[in-house]
PDB file of C-alpha atoms in Angstrom:
ATOM      1  CA  GLY A   1     136.244 134.400 165.676  1.00 70.00           C
ATOM      2  CA  GLN A   2     132.980 133.378 164.117  1.00 82.00           C
ATOM      3  CA  ASN A   3     132.655 130.566 161.609  1.00 90.00           C
ATOM      4  CA  ILE A   4     129.408 129.387 160.065  1.00 94.00           C
ATOM      5  CA  ASP A   5     129.526 126.772 157.311  1.00 96.00           C
ATOM      6  CA  GLN A   6     126.847 125.745 154.828  1.00 96.00           C
ATOM      7  CA  PRO A   7     127.064 123.927 151.502  1.00 97.00           C
ATOM      8  CA  THR A   8     127.263 126.379 148.625  1.00 95.00           C
ATOM      9  CA  GLU A   9     124.753 124.721 146.322  1.00 97.00           C
ATOM     10  CA  MET A  10     122.231 121.894 146.379  1.00 98.00           C
ATOM     11  CA  THR A  11     119.868 120.437 143.802  1.00 97.00           C
ATOM     12  CA  ALA A  12     116.673 118.529 144.535  1.00 97.00           C
ATOM     13  CA  THR A  13     113.581 117.293 142.725  1.00 97.00           C
ATOM     14  CA  GLU A  14     110.086 118.699 143.008  1.00 97.00           C
ATOM     15  CA  GLY A  15     108.079 116.767 145.599  1.00 97.00           C
ATOM     16  CA  ALA A  16     111.172 115.424 147.356  1.00 97.00           C
ATOM     17  CA  ILE A  17     112.715 116.249 150.741  1.00 97.00           C
ATOM     18  CA  VAL A  18     115.965 118.150 151.151  1.00 98.00           C
ATOM     19  CA  GLN A  19     118.099 118.816 154.211  1.00 98.00           C
ATOM     20  CA  ILE A  20     120.385 121.849 154.367  1.00 98.00           C
ATOM     21  CA  ASN A  21     123.072 121.628 157.018  1.00 98.00           C
ATOM     22  CA  CYS A  22     124.730 124.399 158.985  1.00 98.00           C
ATOM     23  CA  THR A  23     127.647 124.029 161.367  1.00 97.00           C
ATOM     24  CA  TYR A  24     128.857 126.869 163.521  1.00 96.00           C
ATOM     25  CA  GLN A  25     131.737 127.789 165.792  1.00 94.00           C
ATOM     26  CA  THR A  26     131.012 131.096 167.468  1.00 88.00           C
ATOM     27  CA  SER A  27     132.156 132.931 170.567  1.00 85.00           C
ATOM     28  CA  GLY A  28     128.590 133.188 171.821  1.00 84.00           C
ATOM     29  CA  PHE A  29     125.214 131.644 171.110  1.00 90.00           C
ATOM     30  CA  ASN A  30     121.825 133.196 171.689  1.00 89.00           C
ATOM     31  CA  GLY A  31     119.821 131.393 169.031  1.00 93.00           C
ATOM     32  CA  LEU A  32     119.943 130.287 165.410  1.00 95.00           C
ATOM     33  CA  PHE A  33     117.808 131.661 162.594  1.00 96.00           C
ATOM     34  CA  TRP A  34     117.079 130.409 159.106  1.00 97.00           C
ATOM     35  CA  TYR A  35     116.152 132.850 156.349  1.00 97.00           C
ATOM     36  CA  GLN A  36     115.035 132.323 152.764  1.00 98.00           C
ATOM     37  CA  GLN A  37     116.228 134.688 150.051  1.00 97.00           C
ATOM     38  CA  HIS A  38     114.983 134.618 146.472  1.00 96.00           C
ATOM     39  CA  ALA A  39     117.302 136.106 143.879  1.00 93.00           C
ATOM     40  CA  GLY A  40     117.218 139.897 143.928  1.00 92.00           C
ATOM     41  CA  GLU A  41     114.989 140.023 146.989  1.00 94.00           C
ATOM     42  CA  ALA A  42     115.290 140.556 150.736  1.00 95.00           C
ATOM     43  CA  PRO A  43     115.888 137.698 153.167  1.00 96.00           C
ATOM     44  CA  THR A  44     112.690 136.546 154.872  1.00 96.00           C
ATOM     45  CA  PHE A  45     112.499 134.780 158.216  1.00 95.00           C
ATOM     46  CA  LEU A  46     111.784 131.039 158.262  1.00 96.00           C
ATOM     47  CA  SER A  47     112.601 129.634 161.697  1.00 95.00           C
ATOM     48  CA  TYR A  48     114.290 130.118 165.049  1.00 94.00           C
ATOM     49  CA  ASN A  49     115.919 127.591 167.385  1.00 95.00           C
ATOM     50  CA  VAL A  50     117.484 128.259 170.753  1.00 93.00           C
ATOM     51  CA  LEU A  51     116.933 124.910 172.493  1.00 94.00           C
ATOM     52  CA  ASP A  52     118.015 121.513 171.201  1.00 96.00           C
ATOM     53  CA  GLY A  53     115.467 119.720 169.100  1.00 96.00           C
ATOM     54  CA  LEU A  54     113.165 120.073 166.154  1.00 96.00           C
ATOM     55  CA  GLU A  55     110.871 122.994 165.374  1.00 94.00           C
ATOM     56  CA  GLU A  56     108.223 122.283 162.762  1.00 94.00           C
ATOM     57  CA  LYS A  57     106.389 124.889 160.745  1.00 91.00           C
ATOM     58  CA  GLY A  58     104.357 123.517 157.874  1.00 94.00           C
ATOM     59  CA  ARG A  59     106.622 122.081 155.172  1.00 96.00           C
ATOM     60  CA  PHE A  60     109.701 123.484 156.871  1.00 96.00           C
ATOM     61  CA  SER A  61     111.416 122.129 159.976  1.00 97.00           C
ATOM     62  CA  SER A  62     114.605 123.193 161.696  1.00 97.00           C
ATOM     63  CA  PHE A  63     116.778 121.206 164.065  1.00 98.00           C
ATOM     64  CA  LEU A  64     119.433 122.329 166.529  1.00 98.00           C
ATOM     65  CA  SER A  65     122.148 120.560 168.501  1.00 97.00           C
ATOM     66  CA  ARG A  66     124.028 123.101 170.585  1.00 96.00           C
ATOM     67  CA  SER A  67     126.591 120.577 171.840  1.00 95.00           C
ATOM     68  CA  LYS A  68     127.552 119.734 168.256  1.00 96.00           C
ATOM     69  CA  GLY A  69     127.266 123.268 166.896  1.00 96.00           C
ATOM     70  CA  TYR A  70     124.916 121.947 164.237  1.00 96.00           C
ATOM     71  CA  SER A  71     121.605 122.805 162.698  1.00 98.00           C
ATOM     72  CA  TYR A  72     119.664 121.730 159.663  1.00 98.00           C
ATOM     73  CA  LEU A  73     116.696 123.010 157.724  1.00 98.00           C
ATOM     74  CA  LEU A  74     114.392 120.342 156.321  1.00 98.00           C
ATOM     75  CA  LEU A  75     112.140 121.177 153.410  1.00 97.00           C
ATOM     76  CA  LYS A  76     109.403 118.665 152.565  1.00 97.00           C
ATOM     77  CA  GLU A  77     107.230 118.325 149.469  1.00 97.00           C
ATOM     78  CA  LEU A  78     109.520 120.591 147.520  1.00 98.00           C
ATOM     79  CA  GLN A  79     107.947 123.080 145.152  1.00 97.00           C
ATOM     80  CA  MET A  80     109.535 125.031 142.329  1.00 97.00           C
ATOM     81  CA  LYS A  81     109.050 128.239 144.325  1.00 97.00           C
ATOM     82  CA  ASP A  82     111.400 126.843 146.995  1.00 98.00           C
ATOM     83  CA  SER A  83     114.315 127.521 144.636  1.00 98.00           C
ATOM     84  CA  ALA A  84     116.183 130.175 146.613  1.00 97.00           C
ATOM     85  CA  SER A  85     119.150 130.721 148.883  1.00 97.00           C
ATOM     86  CA  TYR A  86     118.837 129.604 152.494  1.00 98.00           C
ATOM     87  CA  LEU A  87     120.808 131.522 155.077  1.00 97.00           C
ATOM     88  CA  CYS A  88     121.847 130.211 158.465  1.00 97.00           C
ATOM     89  CA  ALA A  89     122.493 132.925 161.057  1.00 95.00           C
ATOM     90  CA  VAL A  90     123.626 132.777 164.673  1.00 94.00           C
ATOM     91  CA  LYS A  91     122.822 135.444 167.220  1.00 91.00           C
ATOM     92  CA  THR A  92     126.236 135.712 168.790  1.00 82.00           C
ATOM     93  CA  GLY A  93     125.954 138.731 171.007  1.00 73.00           C
ATOM     94  CA  ARG A  94     123.672 141.549 171.964  1.00 68.00           C
ATOM     95  CA  ARG A  95     121.271 141.632 169.063  1.00 71.00           C
ATOM     96  CA  ALA A  96     123.245 141.244 165.859  1.00 78.00           C
ATOM     97  CA  LEU A  97     123.352 138.168 163.652  1.00 89.00           C
ATOM     98  CA  THR A  98     126.345 136.451 162.088  1.00 91.00           C
ATOM     99  CA  PHE A  99     125.407 134.857 158.773  1.00 93.00           C
ATOM    100  CA  GLY A 100     126.779 131.930 156.844  1.00 94.00           C
ATOM    101  CA  SER A 101     127.401 132.407 153.133  1.00 94.00           C
ATOM    102  CA  GLY A 102     124.106 130.743 152.255  1.00 96.00           C
ATOM    103  CA  THR A 103     123.069 127.611 150.359  1.00 97.00           C
ATOM    104  CA  ARG A 104     121.583 128.053 146.898  1.00 97.00           C
ATOM    105  CA  LEU A 105     118.895 125.423 146.358  1.00 98.00           C
ATOM    106  CA  GLN A 106     117.690 124.603 142.889  1.00 97.00           C
ATOM    107  CA  VAL A 107     114.490 122.588 142.609  1.00 98.00           C
ATOM    108  CA  GLN A 108     114.138 120.678 139.354  1.00 97.00           C
ATOM    109  CA  PRO A 109     110.914 119.331 137.825  1.00 95.00           C
TER     110      PRO A 109
ATOM    111  CA  ASP B   1     101.796 150.357 154.937  1.00 57.00           C
ATOM    112  CA  ALA B   2     103.899 149.225 157.870  1.00 63.00           C
ATOM    113  CA  GLY B   3     107.294 147.907 157.006  1.00 93.00           C
ATOM    114  CA  ILE B   4     110.852 148.799 156.250  1.00 96.00           C
ATOM    115  CA  THR B   5     111.792 150.738 153.154  1.00 96.00           C
ATOM    116  CA  GLN B   6     115.151 151.540 151.612  1.00 97.00           C
ATOM    117  CA  SER B   7     116.034 154.178 149.094  1.00 96.00           C
ATOM    118  CA  PRO B   8     117.313 154.364 146.489  1.00 97.00           C
ATOM    119  CA  ARG B   9     116.909 150.816 145.147  1.00 96.00           C
ATOM    120  CA  TYR B  10     119.749 151.305 142.681  1.00 97.00           C
ATOM    121  CA  LYS B  11     122.614 153.785 142.698  1.00 97.00           C
ATOM    122  CA  ILE B  12     125.643 154.313 140.506  1.00 97.00           C
ATOM    123  CA  THR B  13     128.324 156.735 141.637  1.00 96.00           C
ATOM    124  CA  GLU B  14     132.021 157.430 141.235  1.00 97.00           C
ATOM    125  CA  THR B  15     134.954 156.809 143.530  1.00 97.00           C
ATOM    126  CA  GLY B  16     135.517 159.594 146.023  1.00 97.00           C
ATOM    127  CA  ARG B  17     131.903 160.731 146.085  1.00 97.00           C
ATOM    128  CA  GLN B  18     129.776 160.794 149.190  1.00 97.00           C
ATOM    129  CA  VAL B  19     126.605 158.734 149.038  1.00 97.00           C
ATOM    130  CA  THR B  20     123.868 158.174 151.601  1.00 98.00           C
ATOM    131  CA  LEU B  21     121.558 155.211 151.708  1.00 98.00           C
ATOM    132  CA  MET B  22     118.258 155.711 153.488  1.00 98.00           C
ATOM    133  CA  CYS B  23     116.322 153.308 155.680  1.00 98.00           C
ATOM    134  CA  HIS B  24     112.928 153.920 157.258  1.00 97.00           C
ATOM    135  CA  GLN B  25     110.829 151.564 159.386  1.00 97.00           C
ATOM    136  CA  THR B  26     107.294 151.970 160.679  1.00 95.00           C
ATOM    137  CA  TRP B  27     107.250 149.205 163.293  1.00 91.00           C
ATOM    138  CA  SER B  28     108.870 151.330 166.027  1.00 89.00           C
ATOM    139  CA  HIS B  29     111.513 148.648 166.403  1.00 92.00           C
ATOM    140  CA  SER B  30     114.312 149.580 168.791  1.00 92.00           C
ATOM    141  CA  TYR B  31     117.070 147.911 166.798  1.00 93.00           C
ATOM    142  CA  MET B  32     118.193 148.702 163.293  1.00 95.00           C
ATOM    143  CA  PHE B  33     121.032 147.180 161.287  1.00 96.00           C
ATOM    144  CA  TRP B  34     123.000 147.691 158.109  1.00 97.00           C
ATOM    145  CA  TYR B  35     124.456 144.715 156.238  1.00 97.00           C
ATOM    146  CA  ARG B  36     126.296 144.344 152.978  1.00 97.00           C
ATOM    147  CA  GLN B  37     125.959 141.233 150.849  1.00 97.00           C
ATOM    148  CA  ASP B  38     128.725 140.115 148.527  1.00 94.00           C
ATOM    149  CA  LEU B  39     129.239 136.870 146.641  1.00 85.00           C
ATOM    150  CA  GLY B  40     131.112 134.387 148.772  1.00 78.00           C
ATOM    151  CA  HIS B  41     130.727 136.401 151.972  1.00 82.00           C
ATOM    152  CA  GLY B  42     127.066 136.291 152.749  1.00 88.00           C
ATOM    153  CA  LEU B  43     125.593 139.110 154.803  1.00 94.00           C
ATOM    154  CA  ARG B  44     128.088 141.048 156.891  1.00 94.00           C
ATOM    155  CA  LEU B  45     127.128 143.533 159.572  1.00 94.00           C
ATOM    156  CA  ILE B  46     128.360 147.096 159.057  1.00 96.00           C
ATOM    157  CA  TYR B  47     126.715 149.006 161.904  1.00 96.00           C
ATOM    158  CA  TYR B  48     123.768 148.641 164.180  1.00 95.00           C
ATOM    159  CA  SER B  49     121.751 150.785 166.540  1.00 95.00           C
ATOM    160  CA  ALA B  50     119.948 149.853 169.749  1.00 92.00           C
ATOM    161  CA  ALA B  51     117.951 153.090 169.979  1.00 92.00           C
ATOM    162  CA  ALA B  52     118.009 156.695 168.871  1.00 91.00           C
ATOM    163  CA  ASP B  53     121.489 158.198 169.325  1.00 91.00           C
ATOM    164  CA  ILE B  54     123.020 154.781 170.143  1.00 93.00           C
ATOM    165  CA  THR B  55     125.101 153.127 167.437  1.00 95.00           C
ATOM    166  CA  ASP B  56     127.798 150.464 167.402  1.00 93.00           C
ATOM    167  CA  LYS B  57     130.234 148.960 164.919  1.00 94.00           C
ATOM    168  CA  GLY B  58     129.741 145.620 163.310  1.00 92.00           C
ATOM    169  CA  GLU B  59     132.140 143.374 161.433  1.00 91.00           C
ATOM    170  CA  VAL B  60     133.020 145.725 158.535  1.00 95.00           C
ATOM    171  CA  PRO B  61     132.511 149.377 159.626  1.00 97.00           C
ATOM    172  CA  ASP B  62     135.500 151.042 157.928  1.00 97.00           C
ATOM    173  CA  GLY B  63     134.518 153.689 155.392  1.00 97.00           C
ATOM    174  CA  TYR B  64     130.947 153.991 156.645  1.00 98.00           C
ATOM    175  CA  VAL B  65     129.165 156.416 158.952  1.00 97.00           C
ATOM    176  CA  VAL B  66     125.723 156.065 160.507  1.00 97.00           C
ATOM    177  CA  SER B  67     123.409 158.204 162.558  1.00 95.00           C
ATOM    178  CA  ARG B  68     120.090 157.688 164.257  1.00 96.00           C
ATOM    179  CA  SER B  69     118.449 160.888 165.344  1.00 94.00           C
ATOM    180  CA  LYS B  70     114.955 159.356 165.112  1.00 94.00           C
ATOM    181  CA  THR B  71     113.885 155.815 165.958  1.00 94.00           C
ATOM    182  CA  GLU B  72     112.416 155.212 162.503  1.00 96.00           C
ATOM    183  CA  ASN B  73     115.394 156.314 160.390  1.00 97.00           C
ATOM    184  CA  PHE B  74     118.879 154.867 160.101  1.00 98.00           C
ATOM    185  CA  PRO B  75     120.859 156.354 157.198  1.00 98.00           C
ATOM    186  CA  LEU B  76     124.189 154.884 156.073  1.00 98.00           C
ATOM    187  CA  THR B  77     126.772 157.221 154.536  1.00 98.00           C
ATOM    188  CA  LEU B  78     129.834 156.342 152.490  1.00 97.00           C
ATOM    189  CA  GLU B  79     131.947 159.445 153.007  1.00 95.00           C
ATOM    190  CA  SER B  80     134.349 158.777 150.121  1.00 97.00           C
ATOM    191  CA  ALA B  81     133.166 155.816 148.073  1.00 97.00           C
ATOM    192  CA  THR B  82     135.635 153.172 146.890  1.00 97.00           C
ATOM    193  CA  ARG B  83     135.172 150.388 144.339  1.00 97.00           C
ATOM    194  CA  SER B  84     135.394 147.798 147.111  1.00 96.00           C
ATOM    195  CA  GLN B  85     132.154 149.212 148.498  1.00 97.00           C
ATOM    196  CA  THR B  86     130.231 148.083 145.439  1.00 97.00           C
ATOM    197  CA  SER B  87     127.693 145.738 146.965  1.00 97.00           C
ATOM    198  CA  VAL B  88     124.060 145.145 147.844  1.00 97.00           C
ATOM    199  CA  TYR B  89     123.163 146.884 151.088  1.00 98.00           C
ATOM    200  CA  PHE B  90     120.360 145.662 153.304  1.00 98.00           C
ATOM    201  CA  CYS B  91     118.803 147.483 156.201  1.00 97.00           C
ATOM    202  CA  ALA B  92     116.996 145.477 158.878  1.00 96.00           C
ATOM    203  CA  SER B  93     115.052 146.184 162.031  1.00 95.00           C
ATOM    204  CA  GLY B  94     114.069 144.126 165.039  1.00 91.00           C
ATOM    205  CA  ALA B  95     112.274 144.402 168.341  1.00 85.00           C
ATOM    206  CA  GLY B  96     115.313 143.108 170.186  1.00 76.00           C
ATOM    207  CA  ARG B  97     113.599 140.290 172.041  1.00 76.00           C
ATOM    208  CA  GLU B  98     115.494 137.018 171.944  1.00 72.00           C
ATOM    209  CA  ASN B  99     113.263 135.002 169.634  1.00 76.00           C
ATOM    210  CA  GLN B 100     112.188 137.875 167.427  1.00 83.00           C
ATOM    211  CA  PRO B 101     113.703 137.919 163.947  1.00 88.00           C
ATOM    212  CA  GLN B 102     115.121 140.837 162.082  1.00 92.00           C
ATOM    213  CA  HIS B 103     113.068 142.071 159.140  1.00 94.00           C
ATOM    214  CA  PHE B 104     114.887 143.195 156.043  1.00 96.00           C
ATOM    215  CA  GLY B 105     114.287 145.927 153.534  1.00 96.00           C
ATOM    216  CA  ASP B 106     114.449 145.241 149.794  1.00 95.00           C
ATOM    217  CA  GLY B 107     118.057 146.353 149.538  1.00 96.00           C
ATOM    218  CA  THR B 108     120.041 148.987 147.670  1.00 97.00           C
ATOM    219  CA  ARG B 109     122.233 147.831 144.814  1.00 97.00           C
ATOM    220  CA  LEU B 110     125.212 150.215 144.810  1.00 98.00           C
ATOM    221  CA  SER B 111     127.807 150.349 142.044  1.00 97.00           C
ATOM    222  CA  ILE B 112     130.909 152.496 142.383  1.00 97.00           C
ATOM    223  CA  LEU B 113     132.799 153.159 139.179  1.00 95.00           C
TER     224      LEU B 113
END
């Protein structure tokens, strides 16, 4: 079976740094994606990791450890517009993604 | 404009009715997907398609039918809607290459009374 775990909710302060963790146990692994989803909107792609290590893209970074089945998304210099749900997804097979339930991040002033 | 569009955005129907959700993409992506999103479950794959006339089941296919006669269209049909199919439905497309993400449409919010 497939199991992807993320915290349900997190709260952080504007200007701060927040780390959103994702652990996975899947029958296959062909890469891990992070998506951002604002309420009532479509998920939008943030990052992709397939090799161990850190991928940096502006204020957002994503880390992967395949041996530990672990990833995190790091958001720096938080802004109010970063309030959204963050979805961790593993490409487990041919082309489809298996998603975690998402982490709802609330950024406070 | 290039992109992926879903229609309708909102739909209310009754149990037992047939309803079709439309999805159209202009990127010429090979792969297309249908997901449903429910509280506490995240996005779950219903069906996907690797090319025209090639479809395959996902995690939750029961009660749904898909077709793909043209690369750009991937309609999802609920043949006899049930209340448990009330959900937000997202269509996505992707080029299929390993590091290429899926791109999502704006979703269809479906309520079945």
